[in-house]
Amino acid sequence: MRRTDQTFGPGVDRLTLTKGSPLVSLSDLGAVHGTMQVNLHWTAREAEPAARPAGERLRGLLHPTLFRPMTMPQPANQILAVDLDLGALYELQDGTKGVVQPLGNYYGDLQHSPYIRLSRDDRSGAPSGEMLYIDLEKKDLFKRILIFVYIYDETPAFDRTHAVVTLAPPGGRPIEVRLDQRASQARSCAVALIENKGGNLTVRREAKYVYGFQAELDRLYGWGLQWQRGVKSGA
């Protein structure tokens, strides 16, 4: 199958799904053929200088650095590591269910079931980000696909990563969902739900933040998979 990579940079006419306008039909747009790319892109944020507790500041006034080594302040522009992961829960019309994600090396397969493939695991927020491919030629086999993002390890909150998920169907406008809501303790986010309803393939913005991981997303959407704790290869 021939695959053509599309552009996700500035200047591209995009359709942004919002709370007020959360739904778009790929079928109505005529964008249900070829391979759709789903891109996750984010940027590292600058570290915020930590404020000293009031009691510590008072003690500092009473005993200025006496018997204590001087602590060098952390540079305000120090870049913190960010590691977000892109994944997809899928359910096919025949009842087959599963997940595509870096954790556990479930990268999927584009040529065979589930016809969804994750290309790579980006751990640094590179310009290309992470890319998921969905074979729209097999759209009649899909029932629903939940695109999600989760925080791996100690990563800043979603609203500080400037994360954007972009779905780019061939021949159609890129569709983006911005993960910019304040959810300081959230570890996972259900980004968008792709559904096949009577042959009409739709994309709906979800932007639902949860404080757990994939198992909590599973419960929220009733997938019914069994989950266990895992780590990335080389992590």
Coordinates of C-alpha atoms in Angstrom, one line a residue:
M1 CA 0.0 0.0 0.0
R2 CA 1.4 3.4 -1.0
R3 CA 1.7 5.9 1.9
T4 CA 2.2 9.6 1.4
D5 CA 3.3 11.6 4.4
Q6 CA 1.4 14.9 4.8
T7 CA 2.4 18.2 6.3
F8 CA 1.5 19.2 9.8
G9 CA 3.4 22.6 9.9
P10 CA 2.1 26.1 10.0
G11 CA 0.2 27.4 7.0
V12 CA -1.9 24.3 6.5
D13 CA -5.7 24.9 6.6
R14 CA -6.8 23.0 9.6
L15 CA -10.2 22.1 11.2
T16 CA -10.0 22.5 14.9
L17 CA -12.5 20.6 17.0
T18 CA -13.7 22.5 20.0
K19 CA -16.2 22.1 22.9
G20 CA -18.7 24.1 20.9
S21 CA -18.0 22.3 17.6
P22 CA -16.8 18.8 18.5
L23 CA -17.9 16.6 15.6
V24 CA -16.9 16.1 11.9
S25 CA -17.9 13.5 9.4
L26 CA -15.1 12.0 7.3
S27 CA -17.7 10.5 5.1
D28 CA -19.3 13.8 4.3
L29 CA -15.9 15.3 3.6
G30 CA -15.2 12.4 1.2
A31 CA -12.0 11.6 3.2
V32 CA -12.5 7.9 3.8
H33 CA -9.9 6.3 1.5
G34 CA -6.2 5.7 1.8
T35 CA -4.2 5.9 5.1
M36 CA -5.1 8.5 7.7
Q37 CA -2.2 9.8 9.8
V38 CA -2.7 10.7 13.5
N39 CA 0.1 12.9 14.8
L40 CA 0.9 13.7 18.4
H41 CA 3.2 16.7 18.8
W42 CA 4.3 18.5 22.0
T43 CA 7.1 20.7 23.2
A44 CA 9.0 20.7 26.4
R45 CA 8.3 23.5 28.9
E46 CA 10.6 25.6 30.9
A47 CA 11.0 24.8 34.6
E48 CA 9.3 27.1 37.0
P49 CA 11.6 28.4 39.8
A50 CA 10.5 26.8 43.1
A51 CA 9.3 29.2 45.7
R52 CA 10.8 28.8 49.2
P53 CA 8.2 28.1 52.0
A54 CA 7.4 31.0 54.2
G55 CA 8.9 29.4 57.3
E56 CA 12.2 28.7 55.4
R57 CA 12.4 32.3 54.3
L58 CA 11.9 33.5 57.9
R59 CA 14.6 31.2 59.1
G60 CA 16.8 32.5 56.4
L61 CA 16.4 36.0 57.8
L62 CA 17.1 34.9 61.3
H63 CA 20.1 32.8 60.4
P64 CA 21.5 34.0 57.1
T65 CA 23.3 31.0 55.5
L66 CA 24.9 30.2 58.9
F67 CA 26.1 26.5 59.0
R68 CA 24.2 25.8 55.8
P69 CA 25.7 25.4 52.3
M70 CA 24.3 27.8 49.7
T71 CA 21.8 26.3 47.4
M72 CA 22.2 27.5 43.8
P73 CA 18.8 28.6 42.3
Q74 CA 17.5 26.5 39.4
P75 CA 17.7 28.4 36.1
A76 CA 14.2 29.5 35.2
N77 CA 14.8 28.6 31.5
Q78 CA 15.9 25.0 32.2
I79 CA 14.0 22.6 29.9
L80 CA 12.3 19.7 31.6
A81 CA 12.0 16.3 29.9
V82 CA 8.6 15.5 28.5
D83 CA 7.4 12.1 27.4
L84 CA 3.9 11.8 26.2
D85 CA 2.7 8.6 24.4
L86 CA 0.1 8.3 21.7
G87 CA -2.2 5.2 21.6
A88 CA -5.5 3.9 20.4
L89 CA -8.1 1.5 21.8
Y90 CA -9.9 -0.2 18.9
E91 CA -13.0 -2.3 18.5
L92 CA -13.8 -4.1 15.2
Q93 CA -17.2 -5.0 13.9
D94 CA -16.5 -8.7 14.6
G95 CA -16.0 -7.9 18.3
T96 CA -12.2 -7.9 18.3
K97 CA -10.8 -5.4 20.8
G98 CA -7.3 -4.3 21.6
V99 CA -4.8 -1.5 22.1
V100 CA -2.0 0.1 20.0
Q101 CA 0.6 1.9 22.2
P102 CA 4.4 2.0 22.9
L103 CA 4.0 0.5 26.3
G104 CA 4.2 -3.3 26.0
N105 CA 5.4 -2.9 22.3
Y106 CA 1.8 -3.1 21.0
Y107 CA 2.6 -1.3 17.8
G108 CA -0.2 -2.9 15.7
D109 CA -0.2 -3.8 12.1
L110 CA -1.3 -1.8 9.0
Q111 CA -1.4 -4.7 6.6
H112 CA -3.4 -7.0 8.8
S113 CA -5.9 -6.7 11.7
P114 CA -6.3 -4.2 13.4
Y115 CA -5.1 -2.1 10.4
I116 CA -3.7 0.5 12.8
R117 CA 0.0 1.0 13.2
L118 CA 2.1 3.2 15.5
S119 CA 5.3 4.2 13.8
R120 CA 7.6 5.1 16.7
D121 CA 7.9 6.1 20.3
D122 CA 9.2 9.7 20.6
R123 CA 10.5 10.5 24.1
S124 CA 11.8 14.0 23.5
G125 CA 9.1 16.0 21.8
A126 CA 10.9 16.0 18.4
P127 CA 9.3 18.1 15.6
S128 CA 7.9 15.0 13.9
G129 CA 6.3 13.8 17.2
E130 CA 4.6 10.4 17.2
M131 CA 2.6 9.0 14.3
L132 CA -0.3 6.6 14.2
Y133 CA -1.6 5.2 10.8
I134 CA -5.1 4.0 10.2
D135 CA -6.1 2.2 7.0
L136 CA -9.4 3.9 6.0
E137 CA -9.8 1.3 3.2
K138 CA -10.8 -1.0 6.0
K139 CA -13.3 1.4 7.5
D140 CA -16.2 -1.1 7.2
L141 CA -14.3 -3.4 9.6
F142 CA -14.0 -0.7 12.3
K143 CA -16.6 -0.1 14.9
R144 CA -14.8 2.5 17.0
I145 CA -11.3 3.8 17.7
L146 CA -10.4 5.9 20.7
I147 CA -7.3 8.0 20.2
F148 CA -5.7 8.7 23.6
V149 CA -2.6 10.2 25.1
Y150 CA -1.0 9.4 28.4
I151 CA 1.9 10.8 30.4
Y152 CA 4.8 8.4 30.9
D153 CA 6.8 8.7 34.1
E154 CA 7.3 12.2 35.7
T155 CA 6.1 14.5 33.0
P156 CA 4.6 18.0 33.5
A157 CA 0.8 18.5 33.2
F158 CA -0.9 18.5 29.9
D159 CA -1.6 22.2 29.9
R160 CA 2.2 22.8 30.0
T161 CA 3.2 20.6 27.2
H162 CA 1.4 22.4 24.3
A163 CA 0.3 19.0 23.0
V164 CA -1.7 18.8 19.8
V165 CA -3.2 15.7 18.2
T166 CA -3.8 16.1 14.4
L167 CA -5.8 13.6 12.3
A168 CA -4.9 14.0 8.6
P169 CA -7.1 11.9 6.2
P170 CA -5.9 11.8 2.6
G171 CA -7.5 14.5 0.5
G172 CA -9.1 16.2 3.5
R173 CA -8.3 19.0 5.9
P174 CA -6.2 18.1 8.9
I175 CA -8.4 17.8 12.0
E176 CA -6.8 18.9 15.3
V177 CA -7.6 18.6 19.0
R178 CA -5.5 20.7 21.4
L179 CA -4.7 19.4 24.8
D180 CA -4.6 22.7 26.6
Q181 CA -7.1 22.4 29.4
R182 CA -6.0 22.7 33.0
A183 CA -5.8 19.2 34.5
S184 CA -2.8 19.4 36.7
Q185 CA -3.1 15.8 38.2
A186 CA -4.4 14.1 35.1
R187 CA -2.2 11.2 33.7
S188 CA -4.3 10.3 30.6
C189 CA -6.6 12.0 28.1
A190 CA -9.2 10.5 25.8
V191 CA -8.6 12.8 22.8
A192 CA -10.9 11.8 20.0
L193 CA -13.4 9.0 19.2
I194 CA -13.7 7.7 15.6
E195 CA -16.9 5.8 15.1
N196 CA -18.5 3.9 12.2
K197 CA -22.3 4.4 12.4
G198 CA -24.0 2.7 9.5
G199 CA -21.1 3.5 7.2
N200 CA -20.8 7.1 8.3
L201 CA -17.3 7.6 9.7
T202 CA -17.2 10.4 12.3
V203 CA -14.5 12.0 14.5
R204 CA -15.6 13.5 17.8
R205 CA -13.5 15.5 20.1
E206 CA -13.5 14.0 23.6
A207 CA -10.8 15.9 25.6
K208 CA -11.6 13.9 28.7
Y209 CA -8.8 13.9 31.3
V210 CA -8.5 11.1 33.8
Y211 CA -6.2 10.7 36.8
G212 CA -5.4 7.1 36.0
F213 CA -4.0 5.4 32.9
Q214 CA -5.4 3.1 30.2
A215 CA -7.4 1.0 32.5
E216 CA -9.4 4.0 33.6
L217 CA -10.0 5.1 30.0
D218 CA -11.1 1.5 29.4
R219 CA -13.7 1.7 32.2
L220 CA -14.9 5.1 31.1
Y221 CA -15.6 3.9 27.6
G222 CA -16.6 0.3 28.4
W223 CA -13.9 -1.5 26.4
G224 CA -13.5 -4.5 28.8
L225 CA -9.9 -5.3 28.4
Q226 CA -7.6 -6.8 31.1
W227 CA -4.7 -4.5 32.1
Q228 CA -1.5 -4.9 34.0
R229 CA 1.4 -2.6 34.9
G230 CA 4.2 -2.4 32.3
V231 CA 7.3 -0.4 31.3
K232 CA 8.8 0.6 28.0
S233 CA 11.7 -1.3 26.5
G234 CA 14.9 0.4 27.6
A235 CA 13.1 2.5 30.2

